[in-house]
PDB file of C-alpha atoms in Angstrom:
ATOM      1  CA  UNK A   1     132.129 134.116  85.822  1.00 30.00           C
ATOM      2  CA  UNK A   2     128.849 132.357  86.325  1.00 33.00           C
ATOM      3  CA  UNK A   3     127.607 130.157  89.124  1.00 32.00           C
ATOM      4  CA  UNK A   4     124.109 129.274  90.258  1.00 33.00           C
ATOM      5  CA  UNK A   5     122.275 129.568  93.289  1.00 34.00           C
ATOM      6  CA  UNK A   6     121.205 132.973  95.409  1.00 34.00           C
ATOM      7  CA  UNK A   7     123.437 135.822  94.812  1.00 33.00           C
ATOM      8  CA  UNK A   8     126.022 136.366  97.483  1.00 29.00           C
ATOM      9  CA  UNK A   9     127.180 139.429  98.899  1.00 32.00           C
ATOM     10  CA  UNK A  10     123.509 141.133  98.411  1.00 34.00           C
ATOM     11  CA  UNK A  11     121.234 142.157 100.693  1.00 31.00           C
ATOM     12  CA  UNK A  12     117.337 143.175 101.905  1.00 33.00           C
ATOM     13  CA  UNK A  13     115.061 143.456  98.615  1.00 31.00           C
ATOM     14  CA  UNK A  14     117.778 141.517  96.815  1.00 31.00           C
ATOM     15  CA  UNK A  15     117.627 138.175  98.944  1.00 35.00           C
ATOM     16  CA  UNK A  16     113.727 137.784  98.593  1.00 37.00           C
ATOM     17  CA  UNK A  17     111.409 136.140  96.905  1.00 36.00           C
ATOM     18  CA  UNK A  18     110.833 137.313  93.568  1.00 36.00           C
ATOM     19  CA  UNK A  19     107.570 137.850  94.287  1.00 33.00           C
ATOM     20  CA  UNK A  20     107.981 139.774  97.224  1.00 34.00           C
ATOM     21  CA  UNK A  21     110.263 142.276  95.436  1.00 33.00           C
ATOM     22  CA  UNK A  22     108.795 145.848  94.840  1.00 29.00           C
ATOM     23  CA  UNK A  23     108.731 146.576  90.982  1.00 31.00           C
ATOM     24  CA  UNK A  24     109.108 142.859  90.116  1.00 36.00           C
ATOM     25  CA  UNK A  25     107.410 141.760  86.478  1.00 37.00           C
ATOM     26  CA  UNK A  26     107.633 138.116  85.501  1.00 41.00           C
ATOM     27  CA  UNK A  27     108.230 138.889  82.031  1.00 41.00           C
ATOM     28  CA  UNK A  28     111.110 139.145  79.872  1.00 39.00           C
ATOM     29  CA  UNK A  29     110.397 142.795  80.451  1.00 42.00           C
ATOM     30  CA  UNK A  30     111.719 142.451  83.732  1.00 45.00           C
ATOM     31  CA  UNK A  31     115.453 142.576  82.413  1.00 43.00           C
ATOM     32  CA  UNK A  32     115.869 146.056  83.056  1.00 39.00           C
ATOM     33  CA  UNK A  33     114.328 145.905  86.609  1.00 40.00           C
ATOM     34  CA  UNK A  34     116.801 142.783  87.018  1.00 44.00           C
ATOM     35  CA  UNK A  35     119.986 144.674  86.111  1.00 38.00           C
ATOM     36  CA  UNK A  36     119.338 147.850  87.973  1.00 37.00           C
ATOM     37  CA  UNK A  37     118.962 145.608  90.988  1.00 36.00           C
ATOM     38  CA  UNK A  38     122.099 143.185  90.084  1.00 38.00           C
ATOM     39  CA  UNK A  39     124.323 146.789  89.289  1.00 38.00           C
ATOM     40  CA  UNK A  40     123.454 148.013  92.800  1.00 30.00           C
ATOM     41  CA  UNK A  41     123.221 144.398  95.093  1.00 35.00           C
ATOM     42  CA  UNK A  42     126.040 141.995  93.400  1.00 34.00           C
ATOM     43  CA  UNK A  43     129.186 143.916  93.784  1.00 31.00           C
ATOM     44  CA  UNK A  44     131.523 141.189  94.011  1.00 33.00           C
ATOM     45  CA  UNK A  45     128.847 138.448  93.729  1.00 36.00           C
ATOM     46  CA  UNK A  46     128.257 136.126  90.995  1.00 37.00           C
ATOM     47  CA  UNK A  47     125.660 133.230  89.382  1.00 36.00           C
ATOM     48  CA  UNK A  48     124.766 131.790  86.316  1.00 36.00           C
ATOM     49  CA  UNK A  49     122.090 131.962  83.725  1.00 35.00           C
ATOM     50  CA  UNK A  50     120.775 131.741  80.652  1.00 34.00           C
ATOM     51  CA  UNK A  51     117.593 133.247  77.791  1.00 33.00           C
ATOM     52  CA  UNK A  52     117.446 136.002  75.625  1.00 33.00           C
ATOM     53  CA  UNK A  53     115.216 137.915  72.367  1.00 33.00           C
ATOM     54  CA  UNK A  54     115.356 138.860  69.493  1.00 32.00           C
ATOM     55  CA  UNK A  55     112.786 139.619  66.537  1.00 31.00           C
ATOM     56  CA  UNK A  56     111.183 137.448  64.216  1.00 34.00           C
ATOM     57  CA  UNK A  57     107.883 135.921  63.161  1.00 34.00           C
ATOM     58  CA  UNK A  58     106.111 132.389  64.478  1.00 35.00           C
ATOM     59  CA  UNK A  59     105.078 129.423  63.163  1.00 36.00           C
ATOM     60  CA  UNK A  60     101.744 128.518  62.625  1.00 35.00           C
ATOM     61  CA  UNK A  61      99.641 128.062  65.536  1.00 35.00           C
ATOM     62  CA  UNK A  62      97.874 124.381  66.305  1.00 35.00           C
ATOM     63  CA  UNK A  63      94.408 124.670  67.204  1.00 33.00           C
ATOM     64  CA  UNK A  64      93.204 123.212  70.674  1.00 35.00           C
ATOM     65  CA  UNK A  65      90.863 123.547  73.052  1.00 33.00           C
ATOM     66  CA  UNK A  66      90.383 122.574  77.005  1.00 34.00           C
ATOM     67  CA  UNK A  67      89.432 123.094  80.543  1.00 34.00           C
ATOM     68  CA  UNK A  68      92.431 122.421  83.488  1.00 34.00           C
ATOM     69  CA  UNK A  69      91.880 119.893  86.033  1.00 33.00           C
ATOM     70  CA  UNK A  70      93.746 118.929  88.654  1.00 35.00           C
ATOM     71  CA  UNK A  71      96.753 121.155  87.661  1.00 37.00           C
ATOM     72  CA  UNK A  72      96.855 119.336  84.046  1.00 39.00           C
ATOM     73  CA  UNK A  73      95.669 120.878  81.173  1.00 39.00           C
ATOM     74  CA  UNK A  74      92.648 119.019  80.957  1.00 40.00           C
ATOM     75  CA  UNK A  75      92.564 117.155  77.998  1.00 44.00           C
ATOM     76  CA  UNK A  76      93.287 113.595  78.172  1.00 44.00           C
ATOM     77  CA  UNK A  77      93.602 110.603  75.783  1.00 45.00           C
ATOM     78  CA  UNK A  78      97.213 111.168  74.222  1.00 46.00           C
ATOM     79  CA  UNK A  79      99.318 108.189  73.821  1.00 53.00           C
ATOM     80  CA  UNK A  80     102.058 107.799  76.969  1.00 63.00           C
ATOM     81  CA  UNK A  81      99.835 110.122  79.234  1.00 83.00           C
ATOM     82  CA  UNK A  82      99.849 112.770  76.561  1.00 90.00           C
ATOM     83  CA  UNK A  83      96.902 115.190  76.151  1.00 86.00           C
ATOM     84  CA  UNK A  84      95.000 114.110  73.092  1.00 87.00           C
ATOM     85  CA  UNK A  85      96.578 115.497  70.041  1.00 90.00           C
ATOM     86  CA  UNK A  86      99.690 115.833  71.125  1.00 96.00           C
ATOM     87  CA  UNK A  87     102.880 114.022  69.484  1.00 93.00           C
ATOM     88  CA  UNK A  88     106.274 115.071  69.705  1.00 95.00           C
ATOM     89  CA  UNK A  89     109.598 113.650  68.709  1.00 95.00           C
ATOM     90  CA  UNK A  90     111.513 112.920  72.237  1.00 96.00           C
ATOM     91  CA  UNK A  91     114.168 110.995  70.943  1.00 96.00           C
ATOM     92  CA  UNK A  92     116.894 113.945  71.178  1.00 96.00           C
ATOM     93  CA  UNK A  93     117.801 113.180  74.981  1.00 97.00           C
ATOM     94  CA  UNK A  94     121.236 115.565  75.111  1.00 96.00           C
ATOM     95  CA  UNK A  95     121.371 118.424  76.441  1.00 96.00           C
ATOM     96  CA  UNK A  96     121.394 121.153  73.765  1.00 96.00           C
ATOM     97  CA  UNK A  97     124.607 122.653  72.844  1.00 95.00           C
ATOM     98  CA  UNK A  98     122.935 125.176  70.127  1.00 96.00           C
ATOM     99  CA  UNK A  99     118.749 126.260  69.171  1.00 97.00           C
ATOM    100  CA  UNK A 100     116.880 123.902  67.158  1.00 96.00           C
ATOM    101  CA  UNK A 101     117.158 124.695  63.519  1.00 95.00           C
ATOM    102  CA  UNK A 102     113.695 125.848  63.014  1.00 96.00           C
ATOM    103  CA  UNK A 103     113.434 128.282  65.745  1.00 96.00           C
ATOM    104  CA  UNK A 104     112.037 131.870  65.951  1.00 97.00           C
ATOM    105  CA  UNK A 105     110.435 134.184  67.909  1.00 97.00           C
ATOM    106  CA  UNK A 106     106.657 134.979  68.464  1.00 96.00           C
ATOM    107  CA  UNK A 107     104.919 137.880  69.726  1.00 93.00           C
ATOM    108  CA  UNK A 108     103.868 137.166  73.731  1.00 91.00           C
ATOM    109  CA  UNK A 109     102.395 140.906  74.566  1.00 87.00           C
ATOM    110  CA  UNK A 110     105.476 142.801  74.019  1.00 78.00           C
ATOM    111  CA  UNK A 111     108.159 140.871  74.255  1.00 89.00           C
ATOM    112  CA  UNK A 112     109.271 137.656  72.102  1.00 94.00           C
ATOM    113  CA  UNK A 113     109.240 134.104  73.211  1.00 96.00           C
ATOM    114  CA  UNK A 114     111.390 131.611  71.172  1.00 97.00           C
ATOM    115  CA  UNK A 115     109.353 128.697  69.393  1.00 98.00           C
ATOM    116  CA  UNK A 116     109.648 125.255  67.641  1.00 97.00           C
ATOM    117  CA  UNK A 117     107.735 123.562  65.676  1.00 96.00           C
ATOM    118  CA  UNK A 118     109.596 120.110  66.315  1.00 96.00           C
ATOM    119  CA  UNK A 119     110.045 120.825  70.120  1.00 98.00           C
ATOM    120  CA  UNK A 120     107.306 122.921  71.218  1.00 98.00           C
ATOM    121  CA  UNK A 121     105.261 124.422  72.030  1.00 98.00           C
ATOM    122  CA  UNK A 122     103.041 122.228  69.399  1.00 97.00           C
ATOM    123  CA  UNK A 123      99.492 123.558  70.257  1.00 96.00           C
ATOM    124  CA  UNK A 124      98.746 127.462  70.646  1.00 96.00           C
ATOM    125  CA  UNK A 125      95.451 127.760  73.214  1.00 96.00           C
ATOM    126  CA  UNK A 126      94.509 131.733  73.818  1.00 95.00           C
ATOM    127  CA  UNK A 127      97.809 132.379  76.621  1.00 95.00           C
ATOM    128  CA  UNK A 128      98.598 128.798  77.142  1.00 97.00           C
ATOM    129  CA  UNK A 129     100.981 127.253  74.618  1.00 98.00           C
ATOM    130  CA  UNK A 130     101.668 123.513  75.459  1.00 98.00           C
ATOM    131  CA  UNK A 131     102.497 120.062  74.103  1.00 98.00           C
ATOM    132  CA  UNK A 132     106.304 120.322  74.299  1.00 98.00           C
ATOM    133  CA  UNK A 133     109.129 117.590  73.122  1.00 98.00           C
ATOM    134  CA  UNK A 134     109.691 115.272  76.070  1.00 98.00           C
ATOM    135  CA  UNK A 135     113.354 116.696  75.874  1.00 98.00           C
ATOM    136  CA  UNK A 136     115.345 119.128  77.336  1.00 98.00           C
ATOM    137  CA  UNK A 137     114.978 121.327  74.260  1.00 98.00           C
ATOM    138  CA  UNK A 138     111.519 121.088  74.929  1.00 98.00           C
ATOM    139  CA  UNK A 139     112.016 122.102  78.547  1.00 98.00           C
ATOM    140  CA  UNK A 140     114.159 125.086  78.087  1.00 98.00           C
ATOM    141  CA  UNK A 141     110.894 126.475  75.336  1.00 98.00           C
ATOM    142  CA  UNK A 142     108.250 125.497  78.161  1.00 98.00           C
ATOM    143  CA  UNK A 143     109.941 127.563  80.705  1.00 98.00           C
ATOM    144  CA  UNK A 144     110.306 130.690  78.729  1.00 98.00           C
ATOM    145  CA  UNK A 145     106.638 129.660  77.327  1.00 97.00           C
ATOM    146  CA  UNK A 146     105.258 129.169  80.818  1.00 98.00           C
ATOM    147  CA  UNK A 147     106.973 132.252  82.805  1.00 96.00           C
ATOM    148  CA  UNK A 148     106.524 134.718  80.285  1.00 95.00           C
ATOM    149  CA  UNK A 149     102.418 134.308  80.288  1.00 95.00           C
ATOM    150  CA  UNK A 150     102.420 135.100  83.709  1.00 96.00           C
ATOM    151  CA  UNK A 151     103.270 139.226  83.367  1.00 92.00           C
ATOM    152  CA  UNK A 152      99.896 139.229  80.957  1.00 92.00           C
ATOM    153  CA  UNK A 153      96.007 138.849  81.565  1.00 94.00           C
ATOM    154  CA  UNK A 154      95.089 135.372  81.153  1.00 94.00           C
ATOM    155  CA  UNK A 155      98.062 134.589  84.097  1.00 97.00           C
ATOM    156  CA  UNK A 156      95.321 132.999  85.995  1.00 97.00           C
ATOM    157  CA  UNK A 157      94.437 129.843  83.371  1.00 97.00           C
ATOM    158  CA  UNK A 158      98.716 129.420  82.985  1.00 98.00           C
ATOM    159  CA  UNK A 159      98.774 128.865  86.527  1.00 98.00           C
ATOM    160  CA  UNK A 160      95.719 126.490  86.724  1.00 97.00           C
ATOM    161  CA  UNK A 161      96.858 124.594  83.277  1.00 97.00           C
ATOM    162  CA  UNK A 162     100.442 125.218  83.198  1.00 98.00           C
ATOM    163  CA  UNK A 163     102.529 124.919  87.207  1.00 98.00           C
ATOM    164  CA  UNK A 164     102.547 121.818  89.271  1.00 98.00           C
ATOM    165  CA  UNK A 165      99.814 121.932  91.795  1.00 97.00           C
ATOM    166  CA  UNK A 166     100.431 122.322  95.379  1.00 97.00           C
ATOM    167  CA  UNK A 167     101.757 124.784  97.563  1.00 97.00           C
ATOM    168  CA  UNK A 168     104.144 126.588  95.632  1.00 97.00           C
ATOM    169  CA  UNK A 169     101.262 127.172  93.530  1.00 97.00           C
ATOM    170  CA  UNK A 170      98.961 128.355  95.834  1.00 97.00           C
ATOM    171  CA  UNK A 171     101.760 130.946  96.881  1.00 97.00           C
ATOM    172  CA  UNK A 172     102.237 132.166  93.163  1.00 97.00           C
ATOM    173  CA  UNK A 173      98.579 132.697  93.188  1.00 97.00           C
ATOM    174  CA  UNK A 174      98.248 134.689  95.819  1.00 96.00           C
ATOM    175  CA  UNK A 175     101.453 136.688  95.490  1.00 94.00           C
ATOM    176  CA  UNK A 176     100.689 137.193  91.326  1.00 95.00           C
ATOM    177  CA  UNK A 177      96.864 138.529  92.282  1.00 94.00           C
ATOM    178  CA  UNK A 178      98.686 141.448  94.112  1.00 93.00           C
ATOM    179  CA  UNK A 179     100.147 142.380  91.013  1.00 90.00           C
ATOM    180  CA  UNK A 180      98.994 144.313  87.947  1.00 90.00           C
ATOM    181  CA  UNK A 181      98.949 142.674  84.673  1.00 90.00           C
ATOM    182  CA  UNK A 182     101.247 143.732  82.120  1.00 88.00           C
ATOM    183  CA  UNK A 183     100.208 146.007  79.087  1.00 84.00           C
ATOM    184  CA  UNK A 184      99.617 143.211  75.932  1.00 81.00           C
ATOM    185  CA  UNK A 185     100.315 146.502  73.195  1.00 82.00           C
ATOM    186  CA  UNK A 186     102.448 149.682  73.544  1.00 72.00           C
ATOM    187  CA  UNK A 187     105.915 150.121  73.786  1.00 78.00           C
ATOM    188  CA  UNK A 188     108.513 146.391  73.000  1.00 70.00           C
ATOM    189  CA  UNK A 189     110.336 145.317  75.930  1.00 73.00           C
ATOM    190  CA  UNK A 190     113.384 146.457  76.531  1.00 71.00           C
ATOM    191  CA  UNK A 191     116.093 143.674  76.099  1.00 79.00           C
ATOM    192  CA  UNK A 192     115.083 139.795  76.004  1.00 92.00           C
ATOM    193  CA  UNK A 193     116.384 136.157  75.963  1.00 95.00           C
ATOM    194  CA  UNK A 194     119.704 136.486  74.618  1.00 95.00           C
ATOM    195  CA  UNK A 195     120.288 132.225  75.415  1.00 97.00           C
ATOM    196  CA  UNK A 196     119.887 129.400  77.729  1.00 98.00           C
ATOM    197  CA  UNK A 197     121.915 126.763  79.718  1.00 97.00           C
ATOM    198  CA  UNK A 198     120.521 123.506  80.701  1.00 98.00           C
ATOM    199  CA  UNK A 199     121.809 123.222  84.335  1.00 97.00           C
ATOM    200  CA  UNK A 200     119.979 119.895  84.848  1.00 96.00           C
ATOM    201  CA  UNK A 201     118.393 117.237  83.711  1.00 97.00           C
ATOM    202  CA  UNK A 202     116.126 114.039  83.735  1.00 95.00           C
ATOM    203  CA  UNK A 203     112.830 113.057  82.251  1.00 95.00           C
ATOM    204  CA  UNK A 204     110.949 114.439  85.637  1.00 97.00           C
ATOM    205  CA  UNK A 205     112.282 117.464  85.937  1.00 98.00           C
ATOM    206  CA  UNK A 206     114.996 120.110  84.302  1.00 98.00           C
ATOM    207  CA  UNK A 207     116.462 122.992  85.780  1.00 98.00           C
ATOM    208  CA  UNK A 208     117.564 125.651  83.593  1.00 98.00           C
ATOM    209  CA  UNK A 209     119.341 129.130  83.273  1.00 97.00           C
ATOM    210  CA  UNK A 210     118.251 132.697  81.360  1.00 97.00           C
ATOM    211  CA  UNK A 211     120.470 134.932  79.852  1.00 97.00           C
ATOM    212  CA  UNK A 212     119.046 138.089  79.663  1.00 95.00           C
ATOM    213  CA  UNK A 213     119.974 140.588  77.662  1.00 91.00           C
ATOM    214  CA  UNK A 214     120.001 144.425  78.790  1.00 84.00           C
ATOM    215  CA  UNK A 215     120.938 147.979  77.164  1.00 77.00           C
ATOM    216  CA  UNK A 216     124.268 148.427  76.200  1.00 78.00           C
ATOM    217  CA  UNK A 217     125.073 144.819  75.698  1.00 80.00           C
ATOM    218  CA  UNK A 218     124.796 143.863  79.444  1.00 88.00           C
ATOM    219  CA  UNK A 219     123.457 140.519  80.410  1.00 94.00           C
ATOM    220  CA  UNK A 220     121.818 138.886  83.682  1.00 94.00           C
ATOM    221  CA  UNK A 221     120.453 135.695  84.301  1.00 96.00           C
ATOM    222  CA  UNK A 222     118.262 133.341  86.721  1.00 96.00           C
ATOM    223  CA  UNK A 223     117.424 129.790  86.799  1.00 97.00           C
ATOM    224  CA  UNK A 224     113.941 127.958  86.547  1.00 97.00           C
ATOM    225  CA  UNK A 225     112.831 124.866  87.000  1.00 98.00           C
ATOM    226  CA  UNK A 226     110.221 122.919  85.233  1.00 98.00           C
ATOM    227  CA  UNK A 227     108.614 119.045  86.033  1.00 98.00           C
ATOM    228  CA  UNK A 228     107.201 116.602  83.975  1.00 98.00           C
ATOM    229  CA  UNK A 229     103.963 116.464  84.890  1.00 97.00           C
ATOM    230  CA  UNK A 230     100.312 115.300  83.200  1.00 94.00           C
ATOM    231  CA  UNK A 231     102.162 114.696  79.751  1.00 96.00           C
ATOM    232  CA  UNK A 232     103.831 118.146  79.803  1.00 98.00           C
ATOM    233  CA  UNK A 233     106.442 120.106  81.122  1.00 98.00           C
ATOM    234  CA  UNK A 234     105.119 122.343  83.499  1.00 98.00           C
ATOM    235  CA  UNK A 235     106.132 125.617  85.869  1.00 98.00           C
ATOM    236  CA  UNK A 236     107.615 124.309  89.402  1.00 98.00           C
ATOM    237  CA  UNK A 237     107.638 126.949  91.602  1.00 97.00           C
ATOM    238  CA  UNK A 238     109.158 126.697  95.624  1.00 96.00           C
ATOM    239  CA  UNK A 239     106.628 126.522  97.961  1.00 96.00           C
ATOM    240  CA  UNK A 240     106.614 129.929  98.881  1.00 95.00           C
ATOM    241  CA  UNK A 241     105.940 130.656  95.377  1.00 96.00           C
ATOM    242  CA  UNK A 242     109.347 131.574  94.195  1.00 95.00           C
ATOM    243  CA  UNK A 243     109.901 131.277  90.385  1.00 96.00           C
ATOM    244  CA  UNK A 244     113.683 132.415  89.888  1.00 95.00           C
ATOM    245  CA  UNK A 245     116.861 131.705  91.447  1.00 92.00           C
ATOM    246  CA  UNK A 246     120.361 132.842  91.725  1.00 88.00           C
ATOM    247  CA  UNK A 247     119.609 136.935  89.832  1.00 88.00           C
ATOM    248  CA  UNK A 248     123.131 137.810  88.706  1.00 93.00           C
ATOM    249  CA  UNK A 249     125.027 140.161  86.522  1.00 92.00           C
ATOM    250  CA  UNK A 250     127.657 138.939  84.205  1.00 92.00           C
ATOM    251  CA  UNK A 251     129.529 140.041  81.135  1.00 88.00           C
ATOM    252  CA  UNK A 252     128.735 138.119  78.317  1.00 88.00           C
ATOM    253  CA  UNK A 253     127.451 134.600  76.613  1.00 91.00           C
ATOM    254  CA  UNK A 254     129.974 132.455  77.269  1.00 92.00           C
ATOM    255  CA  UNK A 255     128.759 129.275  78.903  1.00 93.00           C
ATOM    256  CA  UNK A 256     125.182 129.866  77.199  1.00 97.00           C
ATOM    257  CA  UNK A 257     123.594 128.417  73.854  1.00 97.00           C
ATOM    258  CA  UNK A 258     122.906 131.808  71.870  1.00 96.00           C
ATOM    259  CA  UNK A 259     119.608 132.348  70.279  1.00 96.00           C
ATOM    260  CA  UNK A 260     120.721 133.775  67.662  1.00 89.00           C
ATOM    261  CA  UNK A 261     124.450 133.953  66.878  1.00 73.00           C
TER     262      UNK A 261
END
């Protein structure tokens, strides 16, 4: 069973922040930290979730360039508040219900991060990869996008280009710059985004779910949310910084779109 929210029945390190949680990575590499916790904290508790990995190869990059301002990432002039450049096709408004057909995976450090070339992201720009669809598709690729750059040097230029601006973000800041950065070569993560469920959803913001897979075909998950915000989806973290919600363990896919069937 799946259901969203904070875990129930849990307690101490469990019920914080993720942030504030010893051994936490943001990374799809943090599946196996997840699942230790989950198998030891959610006896008889439950949630929901959604986003998983695989292997594969990427499309080819878009070249772009830019400075952030004011939280956006800095380069204006696209039609509809768009940076300049950008142009996606937003007219798929449904919630998704399986990937797009020209998905696959690219290389983020060590892990893999699921791509489209239709929904995003369009434009590849050192750790920041932006210009998603205006969809929920293209919400669900920003999030995984967005929160996996922030285990990996460069974190700082996500944050400034990538997450709404305000006090949330000044948390993540603060609480990330305590952390070390993740290793960009060496050994692949461990697990990945095994699928996705779009929990919510309107052209301002979109709240989603991970599935994450584990060893031995075990799965967790956590929810994100993401706003529309200077022509892009972007990272919208609580104001004390907090990234993901409702950590739990569950047994399989059902309720999620698969990555990969």
């Amino acid at each position: 069973m799946l259901n969203s929210g904070r875990s129930r029945g849990s307690s101490g390190e469990w019920e914080q922040p993720f942030w504030h949680q010893r051994g936490w990575i943001v990374s799809a590499g943090f599946v196996l930290v997840l699942l230790v916790i989950a198998g030891f904290a959610l006896v008889g508790g439950d949630d929901d979730g959604p986003s998983g990995a695989a292997s594969g190869t990427a499309p080819s990059p878009s070249a772009a360039s830019g400075d952030g301002k004011g939280g956006g990432d800095g380069r204006k002039g696209g039609s509809a508040g768009r940076p300049a450049g950008c142009r996606t096709d937003d007219s798929d408004q449904a919630k998704p219900t399986k990937a797009p057909k020209d998905f696959t995976w690219k290389a983020d450090g060590t892990g893999l991060v699921p791509v489209s070339r239709t929904a995003g992201p369009r434009t590849y720009d050192g750790p920041v990869w932006s210009c998603f669809a205006h969809t929920p598709m293209g919400a669900v690729l920003a999030a995984h996008a967005i929160t996996d750059h922030l285990s990996y040097p460069g974190w700082r230029e996500v944050v400034e280009r990538q997450v709404v601006p305000g006090a949330g973000r000044d948390a993540l800041v603060a609480s990330r710059s305590r952390q070390e950065d993740k290793p960009t070569s060496g050994k692949p993560d461990a697990g990945g985004y095994a699928g996705f469920s779009v929990l919510s959803y309107d052209k301002k913001a979109v709240t989603l779910m991970f599935l994450l897979r584990g060893p031995n075909t075990s799965y967790a998950t956590t929810s994100v949310t993401v706003r529309w915000h200077d022509g892009d989806w972007k990272l919208a973290p609580d104001p004390d910084g907090t990234i993901y919600a409702g950590m739990a363990k569950v047994t399989g896919t059902d309720g999620f779109v698969a990555w990969e069937a």
